[in-house]
CSV table of C-alpha atoms in Angstrom, one decimal:
chain,number,residue,atom,x,y,z
A,21,MET,CA,258.1,82.1,-138.3
A,22,ASP,CA,257.4,83.5,-142.1
A,23,ILE,CA,257.9,87.1,-142.7
A,24,ASP,CA,254.3,87.8,-142.6
A,25,THR,CA,253.6,86.3,-139.5
A,26,PHE,CA,256.6,88.0,-137.4
A,27,SER,CA,255.4,91.5,-138.9
A,28,GLN,CA,251.8,90.9,-137.4
A,29,CYS,CA,253.5,90.1,-134.1
A,30,LEU,CA,255.7,93.2,-134.0
A,31,SER,CA,252.8,95.0,-134.9
A,32,TYR,CA,250.7,93.7,-132.1
A,33,ILE,CA,253.1,94.1,-129.5
A,34,GLN,CA,253.6,98.0,-130.4
A,35,SER,CA,249.8,98.5,-130.1
A,36,THR,CA,250.0,96.6,-126.8
A,37,SER,CA,252.7,99.0,-125.6
A,38,THR,CA,251.4,102.2,-126.4
A,39,LYS,CA,247.8,101.6,-124.9
A,40,SER,CA,249.8,100.6,-121.8
A,41,SER,CA,251.6,103.7,-121.9
A,42,MET,CA,248.3,105.9,-122.2
A,43,ASP,CA,246.7,103.5,-119.8
A,44,LYS,CA,249.0,104.7,-117.2
A,45,TYR,CA,248.7,108.4,-117.7
A,46,LEU,CA,245.2,108.4,-117.7
A,47,PRO,CA,244.4,108.4,-114.3
A,48,LEU,CA,247.0,111.4,-113.8
A,49,VAL,CA,245.2,113.3,-116.6
A,50,GLY,CA,241.9,112.7,-114.9
A,51,THR,CA,243.1,113.8,-111.5
A,52,VAL,CA,244.4,117.2,-113.0
A,53,ILE,CA,241.2,117.9,-114.8
A,54,GLY,CA,239.2,116.9,-111.8
A,55,ALA,CA,241.1,118.9,-109.4
A,56,GLY,CA,240.9,121.9,-111.9
A,57,LEU,CA,237.2,121.6,-112.3
A,58,ALA,CA,236.8,121.5,-108.8
A,59,PHE,CA,239.1,124.7,-108.2
A,60,GLY,CA,237.2,126.6,-110.8
A,61,LEU,CA,233.8,125.5,-109.1
A,62,ASN,CA,234.8,126.5,-105.7
A,63,PHE,CA,236.3,129.8,-107.2
A,64,PHE,CA,233.0,130.6,-109.1
A,65,SER,CA,230.8,129.9,-106.0
A,66,THR,CA,233.2,131.8,-103.5
A,67,SER,CA,233.2,135.1,-105.7
A,68,ARG,CA,229.3,134.7,-106.0
A,69,LYS,CA,228.8,134.3,-102.0
A,70,GLU,CA,231.3,137.4,-101.9
A,71,ALA,CA,229.5,139.6,-104.4
A,72,LYS,CA,226.0,138.7,-102.7
A,73,THR,CA,227.7,139.8,-99.2
A,74,LYS,CA,228.9,142.9,-100.6
A,75,ILE,CA,225.7,144.2,-102.3
A,76,LYS,CA,224.0,142.8,-98.6
A,77,LYS,CA,226.8,145.3,-96.7
A,78,LYS,CA,226.0,148.0,-99.1
A,79,ASP,CA,222.4,147.9,-98.7
A,80,CYS,CA,222.9,147.9,-94.8
A,81,CYS,CA,224.9,151.1,-95.1
A,82,GLU,CA,222.2,153.1,-97.7
A,83,GLU,CA,219.6,151.6,-94.6
A,84,ASP,CA,221.5,153.7,-92.2
A,85,CYS,CA,221.2,156.8,-94.5
A,86,HIS,CA,217.6,156.1,-95.0
A,87,GLU,CA,217.2,156.2,-91.0
A,88,LEU,CA,219.3,159.1,-90.7
A,89,MET,CA,217.0,160.9,-92.9
A,90,ASN,CA,214.0,160.1,-91.3
A,91,ILE,CA,215.9,161.2,-87.9
A,92,CYS,CA,216.8,164.6,-89.1
A,93,HIS,CA,213.4,164.9,-90.6
A,94,GLN,CA,211.9,164.6,-87.2
A,95,SER,CA,214.2,166.2,-85.1
A,96,ILE,CA,214.0,169.3,-87.4
A,97,ALA,CA,210.4,169.3,-86.8
A,98,SER,CA,210.8,169.0,-83.0
A,99,LEU,CA,213.1,171.9,-83.2
A,100,MET,CA,211.0,174.0,-84.8
A,101,GLU,CA,208.1,174.1,-82.3
A,102,HIS,CA,210.7,175.5,-79.8
A,103,CYS,CA,211.4,178.6,-82.2
A,104,GLU,CA,208.4,180.2,-81.1
A,105,PRO,CA,208.6,180.4,-77.3
A,106,LEU,CA,212.3,181.4,-77.5
A,107,ALA,CA,211.8,184.2,-80.0
A,108,THR,CA,208.9,185.3,-77.2
A,109,LYS,CA,211.7,184.9,-74.7
A,110,LYS,CA,210.1,182.0,-72.9
A,111,ARG,CA,212.2,178.7,-71.9
A,112,PRO,CA,211.0,175.9,-74.2
A,113,THR,CA,209.3,172.7,-72.1
A,114,GLY,CA,209.1,169.1,-73.4
A,115,HIS,CA,210.9,168.0,-76.6
A,116,ASN,CA,210.8,164.8,-78.9
A,117,LEU,CA,214.7,164.6,-79.8
A,118,ILE,CA,216.6,161.6,-80.0
A,119,SER,CA,219.4,161.5,-77.3
A,120,ALA,CA,222.0,160.8,-79.8
A,121,VAL,CA,222.5,159.8,-83.4
A,122,SER,CA,224.4,156.6,-84.7
A,123,LEU,CA,225.2,154.9,-87.7
A,124,PRO,CA,225.8,151.0,-86.6
A,125,LEU,CA,225.7,150.1,-90.0
A,126,LEU,CA,227.9,152.3,-91.8
A,127,ASP,CA,230.5,151.9,-88.6
A,128,LYS,CA,230.4,148.6,-89.1
A,129,TYR,CA,230.7,147.9,-92.9
A,130,TYR,CA,231.9,150.9,-94.9
A,131,ALA,CA,235.4,150.4,-94.2
A,132,GLU,CA,235.2,147.1,-95.7
A,133,ILE,CA,233.0,148.2,-98.9
A,134,ALA,CA,234.1,151.8,-99.4
A,135,HIS,CA,235.4,150.7,-102.9
A,136,SER,CA,231.8,150.0,-103.9
A,137,PHE,CA,231.1,153.6,-103.5
A,138,SER,CA,231.7,156.2,-106.0
A,139,VAL,CA,234.2,159.2,-105.3
A,140,ASP,CA,231.2,161.7,-104.6
A,141,GLN,CA,229.5,158.9,-102.4
A,142,ARG,CA,232.6,158.5,-100.3
A,143,TYR,CA,233.2,162.1,-99.9
A,144,TRP,CA,229.4,162.6,-99.1
A,145,ILE,CA,229.6,159.9,-96.4
A,146,LYS,CA,232.8,161.2,-95.2
A,147,LEU,CA,231.0,164.8,-94.2
A,148,VAL,CA,228.0,162.8,-92.6
A,149,PHE,CA,230.1,161.2,-90.5
A,150,ARG,CA,231.8,164.5,-89.4
A,151,TYR,CA,227.9,165.9,-89.4
A,152,VAL,CA,226.8,163.0,-86.9
A,153,GLU,CA,229.7,164.3,-84.4
A,154,THR,CA,228.1,167.8,-85.0
A,155,ILE,CA,224.6,167.1,-84.3
A,156,ASN,CA,225.5,164.8,-81.1
A,157,LYS,CA,227.0,167.5,-79.6
A,158,GLY,CA,224.2,169.9,-80.2
A,159,LEU,CA,221.9,167.6,-79.0
A,160,ASN,CA,223.7,166.8,-75.9
A,161,LYS,CA,223.8,170.9,-75.2
A,162,LEU,CA,219.6,171.4,-76.0
A,163,LEU,CA,219.0,168.4,-73.8
A,164,GLU,CA,220.9,169.9,-71.0
A,165,ALA,CA,219.5,173.3,-71.6
A,166,GLU,CA,218.0,173.1,-68.2
A,167,ASP,CA,221.2,173.9,-66.8
A,168,GLU,CA,221.5,176.7,-69.3
A,169,THR,CA,220.2,180.3,-68.2
A,170,SER,CA,221.2,182.0,-71.3
A,171,LEU,CA,218.0,181.6,-73.3
A,172,TYR,CA,219.6,183.2,-76.1
A,173,ARG,CA,222.6,180.5,-76.4
A,174,ILE,CA,219.8,178.2,-76.5
A,175,SER,CA,218.5,179.8,-79.3
A,176,VAL,CA,221.8,180.1,-80.9
A,177,GLU,CA,222.5,175.6,-80.6
A,178,LEU,CA,219.1,175.6,-82.0
A,179,ILE,CA,219.4,177.3,-85.0
A,180,ASN,CA,222.9,175.4,-85.8
A,181,LEU,CA,221.4,172.0,-85.3
A,182,GLN,CA,218.8,172.6,-87.1
A,183,SER,CA,221.2,173.7,-90.0
A,184,THR,CA,223.6,170.9,-89.4
A,185,MET,CA,220.3,168.2,-89.7
A,186,LEU,CA,219.2,170.1,-92.9
A,187,GLU,CA,222.3,169.6,-94.5
A,188,THR,CA,222.8,166.1,-93.4
A,189,TYR,CA,219.3,165.2,-94.8
A,190,LYS,CA,220.6,166.8,-97.8
A,191,LEU,CA,224.0,164.8,-98.3
A,192,CYS,CA,221.8,161.4,-97.3
A,193,TYR,CA,219.9,162.0,-100.4
A,194,CYS,CA,222.8,162.7,-103.0
A,195,ILE,CA,224.6,159.5,-101.4
A,196,LEU,CA,221.5,157.0,-102.2
A,197,GLY,CA,221.0,158.8,-105.5
A,198,ASP,CA,224.9,158.9,-106.2
A,199,LYS,CA,224.0,162.4,-107.6
A,200,LYS,CA,224.8,165.9,-106.5
A,201,TYR,CA,221.2,167.9,-106.5
A,202,GLU,CA,220.4,171.2,-106.6
A,203,PHE,CA,218.3,171.8,-103.5
A,204,SER,CA,215.9,174.6,-102.3
A,205,GLU,CA,217.3,177.6,-99.9
A,206,ASN,CA,216.3,176.9,-96.1
A,207,GLU,CA,213.5,178.4,-95.9
A,208,GLU,CA,211.9,176.8,-99.1
A,209,ALA,CA,213.2,173.2,-98.3
A,210,LEU,CA,211.5,173.4,-94.7
A,211,VAL,CA,208.2,174.0,-96.4
A,212,GLU,CA,209.0,170.9,-98.7
A,213,LEU,CA,209.9,169.1,-95.5
A,214,GLY,CA,206.0,169.9,-94.2
A,215,ILE,CA,207.4,172.5,-91.6
A,216,PRO,CA,204.4,174.7,-91.0
A,217,ALA,CA,205.1,178.3,-92.4
A,218,ASP,CA,204.5,180.1,-88.7
A,219,ARG,CA,207.0,178.1,-87.5
A,220,ILE,CA,209.6,179.0,-90.2
A,221,GLY,CA,208.7,182.5,-89.7
A,222,TRP,CA,209.7,182.2,-85.7
A,223,LEU,CA,212.9,180.4,-87.3
A,224,LYS,CA,213.8,183.6,-89.4
A,225,MET,CA,213.5,185.9,-86.3
A,226,LEU,CA,216.0,183.7,-84.4
A,227,GLN,CA,218.5,183.7,-87.1
A,228,GLU,CA,217.8,187.3,-87.6
A,229,ASN,CA,218.3,188.3,-83.9
A,230,ALA,CA,221.5,185.7,-83.7
A,231,ASP,CA,222.9,187.8,-86.9
A,232,SER,CA,222.1,191.2,-84.8
A,233,GLY,CA,223.9,189.9,-82.0
A,234,ASN,CA,220.8,189.6,-80.2
A,235,ALA,CA,219.9,193.2,-80.4
A,236,LYS,CA,216.4,192.5,-82.5
A,237,LEU,CA,214.9,190.6,-79.9
A,238,GLY,CA,217.0,190.7,-76.6
A,239,ILE,CA,216.5,187.5,-75.4
A,240,PRO,CA,217.7,187.1,-72.2
A,241,ASN,CA,221.5,186.1,-72.2
A,242,ASN,CA,222.3,185.5,-68.6
């Protein structure tokens, strides 16, 4: 075998050996790349689902705030109907009050997604939870008013409940807008809610009477 032929054989063997080594590692490289792509796609898909779920849960929490605003609005209107009878020393009859306020969606989802709300929103939501407890206590007292002999105490409960519901309404408005708003004073706010002026006048009389310790109207207190 001459030198040229030997060189050609050596080159062939080297090229064949190199190709064999590459062929051996190609499946491993393909597996690693495939696994990486699968992980990336799975991570992206999971993250996308979690983001959509978070948005839906936040929507549910905001839905509860909308519902609470509506409940407060309707309940305030119902409470205002009782102002005249109490101011004229009569026991109110009948009502359209809800028995209790609940926040099922906020209770269920808020803790999971609290971080998705702003600092102010979280503060307002905490206040709403506290106010709802106060509202339910007030509703319970008014719904059991048949056992209450003091019309004066009923009038005080009505004033306090109306005030708490109005503040809760305002808080929900702030939560939904993620902004602190400047609201009208109590009487003007009631006008904006569509409460008739005469009923607002009766409420004002009850408030002034409560401030005077029942000296102004002398509503039965026994």
